[in-house]
Coordinates of C-alpha atoms in Angstrom, one line a residue:
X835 CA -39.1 -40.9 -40.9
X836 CA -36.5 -43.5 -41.4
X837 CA -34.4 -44.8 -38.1
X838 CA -31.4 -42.6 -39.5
X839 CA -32.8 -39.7 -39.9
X840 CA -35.0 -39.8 -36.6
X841 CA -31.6 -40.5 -35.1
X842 CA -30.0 -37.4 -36.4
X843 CA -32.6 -35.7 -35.5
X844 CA -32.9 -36.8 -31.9
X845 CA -29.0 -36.3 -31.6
X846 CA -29.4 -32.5 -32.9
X847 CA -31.9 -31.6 -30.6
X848 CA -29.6 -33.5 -27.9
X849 CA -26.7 -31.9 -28.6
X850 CA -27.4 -28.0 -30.3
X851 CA -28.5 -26.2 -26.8
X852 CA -25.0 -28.0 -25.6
X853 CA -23.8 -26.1 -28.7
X854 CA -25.0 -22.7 -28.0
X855 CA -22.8 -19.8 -26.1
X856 CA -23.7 -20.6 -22.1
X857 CA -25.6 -18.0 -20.4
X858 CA -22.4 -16.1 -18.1
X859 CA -24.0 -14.4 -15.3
X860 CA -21.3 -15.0 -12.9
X861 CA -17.5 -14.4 -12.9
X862 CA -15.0 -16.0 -10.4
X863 CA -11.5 -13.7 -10.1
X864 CA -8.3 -14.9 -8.3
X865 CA -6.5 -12.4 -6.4
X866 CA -3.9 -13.0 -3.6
X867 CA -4.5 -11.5 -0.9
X868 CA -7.5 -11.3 1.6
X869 CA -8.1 -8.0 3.5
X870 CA -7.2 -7.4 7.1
X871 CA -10.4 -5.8 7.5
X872 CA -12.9 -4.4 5.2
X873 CA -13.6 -0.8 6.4
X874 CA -12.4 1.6 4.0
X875 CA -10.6 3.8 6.0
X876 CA -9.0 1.6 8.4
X877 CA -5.2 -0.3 6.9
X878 CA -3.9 0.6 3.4
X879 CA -4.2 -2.6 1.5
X880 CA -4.9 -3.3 -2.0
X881 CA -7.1 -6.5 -1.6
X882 CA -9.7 -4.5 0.3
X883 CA -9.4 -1.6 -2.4
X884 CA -9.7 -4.1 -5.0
X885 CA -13.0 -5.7 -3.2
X886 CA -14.4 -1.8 -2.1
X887 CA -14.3 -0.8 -5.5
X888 CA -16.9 -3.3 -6.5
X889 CA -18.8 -2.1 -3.4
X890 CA -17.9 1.2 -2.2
X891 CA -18.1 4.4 -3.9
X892 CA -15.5 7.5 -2.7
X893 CA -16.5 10.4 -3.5
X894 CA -13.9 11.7 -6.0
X895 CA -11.5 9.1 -7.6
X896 CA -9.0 8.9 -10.4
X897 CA -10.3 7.5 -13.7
X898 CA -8.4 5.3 -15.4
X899 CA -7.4 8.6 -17.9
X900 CA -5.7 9.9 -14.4
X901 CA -7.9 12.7 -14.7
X902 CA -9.8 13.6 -11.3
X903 CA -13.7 12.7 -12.2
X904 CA -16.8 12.9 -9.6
X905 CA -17.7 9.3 -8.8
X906 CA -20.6 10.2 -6.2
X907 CA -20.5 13.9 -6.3
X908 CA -22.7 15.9 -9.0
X909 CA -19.5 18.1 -9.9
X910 CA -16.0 18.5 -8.8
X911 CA -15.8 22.0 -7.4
X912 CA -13.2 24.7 -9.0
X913 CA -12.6 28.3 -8.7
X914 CA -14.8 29.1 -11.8
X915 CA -17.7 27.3 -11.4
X916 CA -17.9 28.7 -7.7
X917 CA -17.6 25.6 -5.7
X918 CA -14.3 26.6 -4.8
X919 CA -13.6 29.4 -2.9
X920 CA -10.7 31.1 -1.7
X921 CA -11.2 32.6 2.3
X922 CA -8.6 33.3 5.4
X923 CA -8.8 29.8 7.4
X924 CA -9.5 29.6 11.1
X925 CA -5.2 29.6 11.8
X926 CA -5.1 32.9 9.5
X927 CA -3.5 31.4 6.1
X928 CA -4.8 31.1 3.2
X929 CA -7.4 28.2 3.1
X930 CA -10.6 26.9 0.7
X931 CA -14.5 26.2 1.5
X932 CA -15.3 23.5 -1.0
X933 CA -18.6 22.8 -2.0
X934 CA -19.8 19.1 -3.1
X935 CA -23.4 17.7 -3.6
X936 CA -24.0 14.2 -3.8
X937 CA -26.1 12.5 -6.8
X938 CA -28.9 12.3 -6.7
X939 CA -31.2 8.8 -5.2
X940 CA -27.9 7.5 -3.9
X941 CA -28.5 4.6 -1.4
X942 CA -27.6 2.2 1.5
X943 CA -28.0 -1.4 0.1
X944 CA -30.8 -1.4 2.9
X945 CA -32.9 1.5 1.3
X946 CA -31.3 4.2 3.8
X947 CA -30.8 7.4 1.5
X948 CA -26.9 8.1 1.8
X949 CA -26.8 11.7 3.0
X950 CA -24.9 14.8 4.7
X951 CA -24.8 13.2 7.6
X952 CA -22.7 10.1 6.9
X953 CA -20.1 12.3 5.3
X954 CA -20.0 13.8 8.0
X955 CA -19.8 10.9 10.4
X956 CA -16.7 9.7 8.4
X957 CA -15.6 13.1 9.2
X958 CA -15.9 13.5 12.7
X959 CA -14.2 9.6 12.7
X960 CA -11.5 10.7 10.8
X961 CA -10.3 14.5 12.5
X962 CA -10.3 11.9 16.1
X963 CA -6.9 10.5 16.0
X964 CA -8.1 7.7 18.4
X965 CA -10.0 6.4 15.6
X966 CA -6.8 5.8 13.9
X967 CA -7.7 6.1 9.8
X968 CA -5.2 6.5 7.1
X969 CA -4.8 9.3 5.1
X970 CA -5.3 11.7 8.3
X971 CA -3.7 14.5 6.3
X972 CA -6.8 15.2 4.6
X973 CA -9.0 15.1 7.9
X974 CA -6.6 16.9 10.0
X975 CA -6.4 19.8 7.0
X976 CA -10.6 19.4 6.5
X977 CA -10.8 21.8 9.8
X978 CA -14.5 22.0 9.7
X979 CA -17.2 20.2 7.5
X980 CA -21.1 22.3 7.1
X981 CA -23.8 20.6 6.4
X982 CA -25.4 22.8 4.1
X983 CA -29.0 20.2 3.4
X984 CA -29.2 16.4 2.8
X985 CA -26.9 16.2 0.2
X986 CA -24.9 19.2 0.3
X987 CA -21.5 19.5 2.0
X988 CA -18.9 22.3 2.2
X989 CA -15.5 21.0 3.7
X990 CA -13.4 24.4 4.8
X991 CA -9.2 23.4 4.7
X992 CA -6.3 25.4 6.4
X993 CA -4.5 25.3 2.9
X994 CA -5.2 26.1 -0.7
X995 CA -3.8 22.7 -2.7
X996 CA -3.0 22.4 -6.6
X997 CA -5.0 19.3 -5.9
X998 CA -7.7 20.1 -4.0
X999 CA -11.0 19.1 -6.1
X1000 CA -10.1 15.9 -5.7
X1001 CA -10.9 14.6 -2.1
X1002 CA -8.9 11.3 -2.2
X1003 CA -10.6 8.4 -0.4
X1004 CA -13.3 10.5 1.2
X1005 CA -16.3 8.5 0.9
X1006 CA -19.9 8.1 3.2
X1007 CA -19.7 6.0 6.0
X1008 CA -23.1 3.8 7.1
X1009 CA -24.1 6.5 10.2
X1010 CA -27.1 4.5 11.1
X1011 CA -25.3 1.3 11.3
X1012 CA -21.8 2.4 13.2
X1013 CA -21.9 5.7 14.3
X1014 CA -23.1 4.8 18.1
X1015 CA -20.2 2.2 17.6
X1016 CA -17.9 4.7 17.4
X1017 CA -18.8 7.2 19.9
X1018 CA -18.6 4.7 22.4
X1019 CA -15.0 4.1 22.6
X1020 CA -13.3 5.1 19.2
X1021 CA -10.2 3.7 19.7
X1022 CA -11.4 -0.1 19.9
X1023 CA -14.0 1.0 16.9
X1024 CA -11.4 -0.7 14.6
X1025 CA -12.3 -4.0 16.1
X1026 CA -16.1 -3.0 16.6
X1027 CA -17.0 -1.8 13.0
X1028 CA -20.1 -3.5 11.3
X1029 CA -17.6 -3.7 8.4
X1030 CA -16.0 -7.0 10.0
X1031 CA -18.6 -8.0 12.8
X1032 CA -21.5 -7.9 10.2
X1033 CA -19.7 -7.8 6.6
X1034 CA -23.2 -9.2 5.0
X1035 CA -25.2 -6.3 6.4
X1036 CA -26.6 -4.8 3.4
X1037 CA -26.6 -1.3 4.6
X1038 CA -22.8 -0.8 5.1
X1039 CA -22.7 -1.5 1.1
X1040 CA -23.4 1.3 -1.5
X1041 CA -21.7 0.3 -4.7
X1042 CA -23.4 -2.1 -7.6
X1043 CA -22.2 -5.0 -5.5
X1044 CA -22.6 -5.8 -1.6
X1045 CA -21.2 -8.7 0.0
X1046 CA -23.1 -11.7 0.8
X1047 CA -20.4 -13.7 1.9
X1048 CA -17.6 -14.1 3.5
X1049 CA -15.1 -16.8 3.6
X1050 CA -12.5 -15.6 6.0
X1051 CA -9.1 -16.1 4.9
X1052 CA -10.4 -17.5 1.2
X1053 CA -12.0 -15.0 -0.6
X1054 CA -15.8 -13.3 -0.5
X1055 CA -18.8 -13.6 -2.3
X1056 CA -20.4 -10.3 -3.9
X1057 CA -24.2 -10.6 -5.4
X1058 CA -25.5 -7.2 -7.0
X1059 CA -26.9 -4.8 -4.9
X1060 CA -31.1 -3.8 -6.0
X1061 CA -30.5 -0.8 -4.9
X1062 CA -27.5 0.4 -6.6
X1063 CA -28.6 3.2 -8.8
X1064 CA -26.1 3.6 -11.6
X1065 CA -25.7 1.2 -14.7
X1066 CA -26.8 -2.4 -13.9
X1067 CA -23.8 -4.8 -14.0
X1068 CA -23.6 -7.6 -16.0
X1069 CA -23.3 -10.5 -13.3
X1070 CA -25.5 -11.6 -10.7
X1071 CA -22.8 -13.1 -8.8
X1072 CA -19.2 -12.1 -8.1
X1073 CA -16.6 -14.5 -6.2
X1074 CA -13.3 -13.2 -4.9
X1075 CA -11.2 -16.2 -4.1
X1076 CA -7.9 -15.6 -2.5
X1077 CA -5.2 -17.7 -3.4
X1078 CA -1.7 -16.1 -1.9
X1079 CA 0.4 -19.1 -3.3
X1080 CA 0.8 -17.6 -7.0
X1081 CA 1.7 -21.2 -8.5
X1082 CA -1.1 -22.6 -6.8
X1083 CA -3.4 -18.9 -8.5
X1084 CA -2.3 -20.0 -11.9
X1085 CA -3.0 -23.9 -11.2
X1086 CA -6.7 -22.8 -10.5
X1087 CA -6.7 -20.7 -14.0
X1088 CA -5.8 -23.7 -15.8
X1089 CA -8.3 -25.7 -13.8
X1090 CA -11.2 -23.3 -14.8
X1091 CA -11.9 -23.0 -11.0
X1092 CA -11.6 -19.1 -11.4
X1093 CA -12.3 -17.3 -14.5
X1094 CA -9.6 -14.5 -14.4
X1095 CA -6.8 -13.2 -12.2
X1096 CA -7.0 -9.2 -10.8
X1097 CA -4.1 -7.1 -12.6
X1098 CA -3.6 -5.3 -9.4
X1099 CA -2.9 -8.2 -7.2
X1100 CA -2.2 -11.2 -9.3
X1101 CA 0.6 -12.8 -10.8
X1102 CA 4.0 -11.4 -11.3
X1103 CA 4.7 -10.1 -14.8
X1104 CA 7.3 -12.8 -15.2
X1105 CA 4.8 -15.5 -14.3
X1106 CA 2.2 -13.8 -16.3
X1107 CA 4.4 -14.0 -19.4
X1108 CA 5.1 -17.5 -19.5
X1109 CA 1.6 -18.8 -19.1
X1110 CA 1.0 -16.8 -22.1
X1111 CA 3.9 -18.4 -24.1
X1112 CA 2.1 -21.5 -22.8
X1113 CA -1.5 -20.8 -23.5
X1114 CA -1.2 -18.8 -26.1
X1115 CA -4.9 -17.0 -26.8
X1116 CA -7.1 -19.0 -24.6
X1117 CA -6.6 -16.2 -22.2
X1118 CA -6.5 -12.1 -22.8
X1119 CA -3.5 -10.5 -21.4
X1120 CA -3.1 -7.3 -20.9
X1121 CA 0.5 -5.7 -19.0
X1122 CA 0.2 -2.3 -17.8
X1123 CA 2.6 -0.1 -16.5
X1124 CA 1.2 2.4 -13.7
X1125 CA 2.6 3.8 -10.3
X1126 CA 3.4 1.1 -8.4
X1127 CA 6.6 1.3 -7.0
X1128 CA 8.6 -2.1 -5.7
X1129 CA 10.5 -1.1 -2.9
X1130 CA 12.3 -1.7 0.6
X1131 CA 11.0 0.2 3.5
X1132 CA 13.7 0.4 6.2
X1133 CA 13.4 0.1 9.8
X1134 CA 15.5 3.2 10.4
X1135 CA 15.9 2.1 14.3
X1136 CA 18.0 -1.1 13.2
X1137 CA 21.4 0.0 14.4
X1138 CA 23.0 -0.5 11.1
X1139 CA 20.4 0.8 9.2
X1140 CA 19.8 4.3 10.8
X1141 CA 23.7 5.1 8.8
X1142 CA 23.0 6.7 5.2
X1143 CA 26.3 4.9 4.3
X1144 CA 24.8 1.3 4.9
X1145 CA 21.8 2.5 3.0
X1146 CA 23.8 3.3 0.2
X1147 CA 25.8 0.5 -0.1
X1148 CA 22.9 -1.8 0.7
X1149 CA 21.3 -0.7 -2.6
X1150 CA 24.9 -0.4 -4.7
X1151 CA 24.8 -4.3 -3.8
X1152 CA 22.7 -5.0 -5.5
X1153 CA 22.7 -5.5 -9.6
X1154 CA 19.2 -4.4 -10.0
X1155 CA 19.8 -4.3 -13.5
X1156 CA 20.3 -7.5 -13.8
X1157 CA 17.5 -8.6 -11.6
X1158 CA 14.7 -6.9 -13.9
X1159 CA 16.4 -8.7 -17.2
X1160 CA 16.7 -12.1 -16.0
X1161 CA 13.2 -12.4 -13.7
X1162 CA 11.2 -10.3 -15.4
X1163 CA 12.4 -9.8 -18.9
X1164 CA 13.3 -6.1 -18.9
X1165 CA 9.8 -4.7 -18.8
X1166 CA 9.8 -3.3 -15.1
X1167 CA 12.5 -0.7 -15.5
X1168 CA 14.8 -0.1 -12.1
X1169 CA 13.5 3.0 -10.0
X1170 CA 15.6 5.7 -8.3
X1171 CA 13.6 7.7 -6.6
X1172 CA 9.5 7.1 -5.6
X1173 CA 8.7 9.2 -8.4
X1174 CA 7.5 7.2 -11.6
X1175 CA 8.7 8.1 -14.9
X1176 CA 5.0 8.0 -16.1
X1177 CA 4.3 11.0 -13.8
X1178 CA 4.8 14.3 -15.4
X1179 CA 6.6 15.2 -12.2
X1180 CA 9.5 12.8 -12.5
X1181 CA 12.9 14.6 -12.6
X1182 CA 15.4 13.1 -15.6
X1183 CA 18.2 13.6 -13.6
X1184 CA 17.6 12.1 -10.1
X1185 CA 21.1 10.6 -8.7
X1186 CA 21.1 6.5 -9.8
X1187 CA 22.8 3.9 -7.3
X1188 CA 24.0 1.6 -10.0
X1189 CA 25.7 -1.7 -9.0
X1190 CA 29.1 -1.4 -7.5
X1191 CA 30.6 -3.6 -5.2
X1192 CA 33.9 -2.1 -4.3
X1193 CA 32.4 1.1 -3.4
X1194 CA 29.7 -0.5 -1.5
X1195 CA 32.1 -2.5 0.1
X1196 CA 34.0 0.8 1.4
X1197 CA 31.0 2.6 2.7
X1198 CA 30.9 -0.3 4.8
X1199 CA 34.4 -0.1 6.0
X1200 CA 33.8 3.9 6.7
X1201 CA 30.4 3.5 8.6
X1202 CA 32.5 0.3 10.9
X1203 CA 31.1 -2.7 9.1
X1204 CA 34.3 -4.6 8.4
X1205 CA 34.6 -8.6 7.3
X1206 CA 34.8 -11.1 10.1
X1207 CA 36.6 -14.5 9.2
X1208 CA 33.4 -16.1 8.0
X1209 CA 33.1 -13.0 5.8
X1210 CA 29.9 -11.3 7.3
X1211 CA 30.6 -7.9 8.5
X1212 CA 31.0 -7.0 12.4
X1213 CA 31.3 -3.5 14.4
X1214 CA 33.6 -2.8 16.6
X1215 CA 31.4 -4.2 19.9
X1216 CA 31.8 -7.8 17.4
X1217 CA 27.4 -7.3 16.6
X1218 CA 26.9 -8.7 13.1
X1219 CA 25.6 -7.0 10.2
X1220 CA 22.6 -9.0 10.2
X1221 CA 19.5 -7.9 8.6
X1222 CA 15.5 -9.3 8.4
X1223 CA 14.0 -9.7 4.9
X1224 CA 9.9 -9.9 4.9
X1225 CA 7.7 -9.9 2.2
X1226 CA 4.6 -11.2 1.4
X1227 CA 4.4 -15.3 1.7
X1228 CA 3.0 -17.7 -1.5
X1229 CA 4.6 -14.5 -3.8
X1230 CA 6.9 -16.2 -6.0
X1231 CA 8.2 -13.9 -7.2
X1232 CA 8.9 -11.9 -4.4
X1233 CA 10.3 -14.8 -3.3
X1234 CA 12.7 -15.3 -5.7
X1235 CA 13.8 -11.4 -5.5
X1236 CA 14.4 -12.3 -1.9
X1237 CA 17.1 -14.8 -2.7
X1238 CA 18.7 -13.3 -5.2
X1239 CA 18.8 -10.2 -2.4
X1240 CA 20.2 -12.7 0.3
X1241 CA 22.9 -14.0 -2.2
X1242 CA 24.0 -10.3 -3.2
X1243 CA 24.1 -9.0 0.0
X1244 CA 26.0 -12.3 1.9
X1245 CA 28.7 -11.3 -1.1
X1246 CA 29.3 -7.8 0.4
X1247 CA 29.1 -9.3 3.9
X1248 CA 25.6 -9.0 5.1
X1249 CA 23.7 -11.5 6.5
X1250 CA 20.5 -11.3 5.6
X1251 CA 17.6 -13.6 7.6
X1252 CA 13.9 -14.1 5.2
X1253 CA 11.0 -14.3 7.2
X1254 CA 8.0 -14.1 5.6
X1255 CA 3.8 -13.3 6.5
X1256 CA 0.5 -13.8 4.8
X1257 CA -0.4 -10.5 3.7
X1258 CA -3.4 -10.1 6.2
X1259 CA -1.0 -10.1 8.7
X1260 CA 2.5 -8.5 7.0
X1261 CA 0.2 -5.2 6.4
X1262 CA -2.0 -5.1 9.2
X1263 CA 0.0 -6.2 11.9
X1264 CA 3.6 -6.4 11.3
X1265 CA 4.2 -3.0 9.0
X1266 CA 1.5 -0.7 10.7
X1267 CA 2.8 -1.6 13.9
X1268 CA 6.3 -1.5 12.9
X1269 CA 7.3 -4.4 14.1
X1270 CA 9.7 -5.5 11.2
X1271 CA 13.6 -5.8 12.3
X1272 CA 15.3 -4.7 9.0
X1273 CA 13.5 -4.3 5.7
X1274 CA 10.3 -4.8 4.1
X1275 CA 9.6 -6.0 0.7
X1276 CA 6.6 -4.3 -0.9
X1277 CA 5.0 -1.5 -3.5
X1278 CA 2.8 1.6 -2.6
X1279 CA 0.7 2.5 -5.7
X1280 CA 0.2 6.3 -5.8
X1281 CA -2.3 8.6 -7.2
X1282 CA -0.9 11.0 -10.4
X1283 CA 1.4 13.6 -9.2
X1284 CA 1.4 12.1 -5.1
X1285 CA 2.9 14.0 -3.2
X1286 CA 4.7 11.1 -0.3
X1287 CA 3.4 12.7 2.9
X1288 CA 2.2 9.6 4.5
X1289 CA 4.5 7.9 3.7
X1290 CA 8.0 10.2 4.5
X1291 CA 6.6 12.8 7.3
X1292 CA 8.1 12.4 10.4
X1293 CA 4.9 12.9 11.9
X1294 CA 2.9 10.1 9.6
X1295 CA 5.3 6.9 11.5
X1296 CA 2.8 5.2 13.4
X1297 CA 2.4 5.4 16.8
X1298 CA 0.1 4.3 19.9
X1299 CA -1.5 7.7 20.8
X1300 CA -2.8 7.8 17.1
X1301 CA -4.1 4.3 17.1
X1302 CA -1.1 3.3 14.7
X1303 CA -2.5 6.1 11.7
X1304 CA 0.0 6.6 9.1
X1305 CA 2.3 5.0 7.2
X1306 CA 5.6 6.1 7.4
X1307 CA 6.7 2.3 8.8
X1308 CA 10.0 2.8 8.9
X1309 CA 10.2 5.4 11.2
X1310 CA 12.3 8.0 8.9
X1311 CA 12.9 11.7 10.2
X1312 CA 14.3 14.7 8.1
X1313 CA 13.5 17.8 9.1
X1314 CA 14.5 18.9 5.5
X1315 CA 12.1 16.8 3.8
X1316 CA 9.2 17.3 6.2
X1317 CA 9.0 21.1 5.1
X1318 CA 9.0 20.3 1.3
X1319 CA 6.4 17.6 2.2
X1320 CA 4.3 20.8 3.9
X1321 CA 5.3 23.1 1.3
X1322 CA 4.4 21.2 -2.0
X1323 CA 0.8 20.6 -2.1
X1324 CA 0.7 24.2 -2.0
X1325 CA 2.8 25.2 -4.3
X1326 CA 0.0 25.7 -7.3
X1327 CA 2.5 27.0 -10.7
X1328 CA 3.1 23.4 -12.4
X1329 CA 6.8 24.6 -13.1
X1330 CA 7.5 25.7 -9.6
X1331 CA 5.7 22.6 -8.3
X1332 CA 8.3 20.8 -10.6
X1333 CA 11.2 22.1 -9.4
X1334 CA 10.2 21.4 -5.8
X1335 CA 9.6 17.4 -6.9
X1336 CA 13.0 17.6 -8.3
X1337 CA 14.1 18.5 -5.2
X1338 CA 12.4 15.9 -3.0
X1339 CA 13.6 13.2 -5.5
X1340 CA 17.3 14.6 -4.9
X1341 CA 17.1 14.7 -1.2
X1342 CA 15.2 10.7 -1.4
X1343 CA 18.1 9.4 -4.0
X1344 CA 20.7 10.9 -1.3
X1345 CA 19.4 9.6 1.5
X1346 CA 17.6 6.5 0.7
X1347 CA 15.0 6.4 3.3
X1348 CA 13.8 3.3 1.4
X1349 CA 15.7 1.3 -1.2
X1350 CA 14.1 1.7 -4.6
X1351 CA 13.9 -1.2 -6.5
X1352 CA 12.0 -0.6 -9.6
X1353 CA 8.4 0.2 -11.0
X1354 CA 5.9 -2.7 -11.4
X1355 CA 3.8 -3.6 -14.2
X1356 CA 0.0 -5.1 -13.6
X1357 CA -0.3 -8.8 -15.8
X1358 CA -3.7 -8.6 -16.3
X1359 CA -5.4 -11.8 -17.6
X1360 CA -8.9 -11.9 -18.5
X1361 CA -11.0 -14.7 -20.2
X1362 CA -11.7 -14.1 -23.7
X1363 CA -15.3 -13.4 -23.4
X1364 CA -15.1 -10.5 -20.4
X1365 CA -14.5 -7.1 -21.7
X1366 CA -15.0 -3.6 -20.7
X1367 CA -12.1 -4.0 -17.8
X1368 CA -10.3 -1.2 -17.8
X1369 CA -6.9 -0.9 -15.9
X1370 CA -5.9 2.4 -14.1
X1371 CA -1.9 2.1 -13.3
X1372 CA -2.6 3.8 -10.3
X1373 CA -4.0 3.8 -6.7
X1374 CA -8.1 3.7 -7.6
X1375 CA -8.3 0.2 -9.0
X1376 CA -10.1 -0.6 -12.5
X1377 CA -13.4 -2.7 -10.2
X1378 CA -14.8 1.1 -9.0
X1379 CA -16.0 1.0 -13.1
X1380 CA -17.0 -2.4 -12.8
X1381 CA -20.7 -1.7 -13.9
X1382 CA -19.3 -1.5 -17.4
X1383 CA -17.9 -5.1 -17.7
X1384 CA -19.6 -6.5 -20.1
X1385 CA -19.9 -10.9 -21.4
X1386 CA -18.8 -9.9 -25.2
X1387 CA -21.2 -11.3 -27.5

């Protein structure tokens, strides 16, 4: 062979492998925030949803169809196929016994079968309000829980519910690993749980992934779990880096130091769209509008803030209308009440707070706020109206919002102070403990057709005795709205059911409990060879399906 062609050929064999589509068996995704904890039932928070879904398997959840599917249950129980029974509960209403099997060979990423028994360990942890979970609604409504065999449960309720197959975030908990945790002192369980003294333990982990490490602070390391016994997923290895500085999450895009960035807690959709102007297709993008709703919880103690009047005028300050054109080009439309357009429950005719300056500027006057001489707003005992702004820190675009809030607000007369937390510690700490001084910049993302109990019941504002459960933060009371919280769950007619959302989202637009600011969409951004992601919009996030992500061929 001539020295030519033996070079060619020597530089082909070199170089074609190099060529060839590398093998992708692992996928790095930014998101930014890093769980206060990763027990499932302990703090609302979307990083640790986000993370659990990859892990932890409820069992009912939302599909991304917002249809109510069976995620570890054989079949979701209803009145025709017998799983669902109407009886007289123990307090002598109407109640249901609800029956629910679990699948079949289901089990702990340490070979432990998942049985009856650790549903009803999560249970028993979650009717003890020392224990202090979230949703307690559902625990404290579950009055009793038979174990019928290993993997047969019936849950009896105190209520019948249009909603009732689906058993929100009801899932197994490991009783082998932390049940003798917990009945020795369940109120310092929180801090005792082998979900954050041994997050690597294999048997706390039942979902295709299980964590194998843990980087406090930075992210977590997932490697697929043997034992999972669904569909195998596509990647051996899964990192979870957290990056709460948004500018710095899309620096490490560009870098190639993460592969993708979570919809559900990643960039802002304003931030997302110029880095597509800028990349054009290198990257997928994907924006989808679900029910996540931006908002201001109020500390309703605050002595300014406890007055509807301030409420009002605090939100007629504000040109929210403007503020969804210019930062995020008109695609997150302005909310008025908590209930989403999207949801077939949204009423058309809800009362809207549009921008208006002089009026707010006489609610002031009324509730006592009147202009000093450096033109903030004092009371008759000389107290300014002075007001706390938190959000989550590294959020630029919360960020920005924040300022343009400040400058809005210092032109009606109200000072406003920013003070701002990682997210660890805003949600775990700061919110659930209520120790915020005036308002709280955030979104709750909601389940199809929610009805706000947690979050608007008097008796969901979290409190010592109940080991800070709940999630009314602000601390708002309305005797009014607490019976149509009781009331509507049990309303079953879709019409009448209707007409009592309507009237929730009148009494919430009157009274402003919380200042709606408008309803979010997810940027999701995805490297061109992932597919099978599939967003949800709402509160079960799109990784509980990630066994079907796929490297495209």
């Amino acid at each position: 062979m001539a020295p030519a062609l033996r070079l060619a050929a020597a530089l082909l064999a070199l170089t074609g492998p190099a060529l060839a589509q590398p093998t992708r068996d692992s996928l790095t995704i930014g998101i930014t925030q890093y769980p206060s904890t990763f027990h499932p039932n302990i703090d609302a928070m979307v990083a640790k949803s986000y993370v659990a879904g990859f892990t932890l398997r409820p069992l009912t959840a939302y599909a991304p169809d917002w249809q109510p599917t069976c995620l570890f249950c054989e079949t979701l129980p209803t009145i025709e196929n017998g799983l669902a029974v109407r009886e007289t509960a123990a307090n002598g209403r109407p109640g249901l016994r609800l029956t629910y099997r679990l699948r079949e060979g289901l089990r702990w990423g340490d070979g432990t079968p998942i049985t009856a028994e650790d549903l009803r360990f999560a249970w028993e942890a979650g009717r003890n309000d020392a224990t202090g979970f979230g949703a307690a609604e559902f625990y404290r409504s579950a009055y009793e829980l038979i174990v019928v065999d290993a993997r047969t449960i019936t849950l009896r309720f105190d209520k019948v519910t249009f909603d009732f197959a689906s058993v929100g975030d009801f899932k197994p908990l490991p009783a082998h690993v932390d049940r003798a945790r917990w009945e020795a002192d369940p109120r310092a369980y929180r801090t005792r749980t082998a979900y954050d003294t041994e997050t690597t333990n294999p048997a706390i982990w039942n979902g295709p992934y299980r964590i194998a490490a843990v980087q406090p602070g930075a992210g977590v390391t997932l490697e697929r779990n043997p034992l999972w016994g669904g569909a195998a997923p596509a990647f051996r290895r899964i990192q979870i880096r957290t990056v709460e500085n948004t500018a710095a999450l899309e620096a490490q895009l560009l870098a190639g130091q993460i592969d993708m960035i979570a919809g559900e807690l990643g960039l802002p959709i304003d931030q997302a769209a110029a880095l597509q102007r800028r990349t054009g297709d290198r990257f997928r993008f994907e924006y989808h509008p679900g029910l996540i709703y931006e908002h201001l919880d109020i500390n309703h103690d605050h002595p300014a803030l406890g007055d509807r009047r301030v409420r009002q005028a605090l939100l007629m300050a504000l040109d929210r209308a403007q503020i969804v054109a210019r930062l995020f080009d008109g695609r997150q439309p302005a909310a008025h009440s908590s209930v989403n357009p999207l949801d077939p429950m949204h009423a058309e005719d809800v009362r809207q707070w549009l921008h208006d300056p002089a009026r707010a500027a006489a609610l002031l006057d009324e509730a006592g706020w009147r202009r000093g001489p450096d033109g903030i707003r004092r009371n008759a005992a000389g107290d300014r109206l002075s007001i706390e702004l938190m959000t989550t820190a590294g959020n630029r675009s919360r960020e920005q919002v924040q300022q343009v809030l400040q400058a809005q607000w210092r032109a009606a007369g109200i000072e406003t102070r920013i003070r701002n937390e990682p997210p660890r510690v805003f949600f775990a700490e700061t919110l659930s403990r209520r120790r915020f001084q005036g308002a709280a910049l955030f979104a709750w993302i909601s389940a199809p057709e929610s009805v706000p109990r947690t979050t608007l019941h008097s008796d969901e504002i979290p409190r010592a005795e109940r080991n800070w459960s709940g999630q009314n933060f602000g601390g708002y009371r309305n005797p009014e709205l607490d019976a149509l919280l009781e009331a509507l769950p049990e309303e079953l007619d879709p019409d009448e059911r209707r007409q009592m959302f309507a009237r929730l989202q009148a009494i919430y637009s009157r009274e402003l409990p919380v200042l709606p600011l408008w309803f979010r969409s997810d940027a999701h951004i995805w490297p061109t060879w992932l597919e099978g992601v599939r967003p949800t919009g709402h509160l079960n996030p799109s990784t509980l399906w990630a066994e079907e992500w796929r490297v495209r061929p």
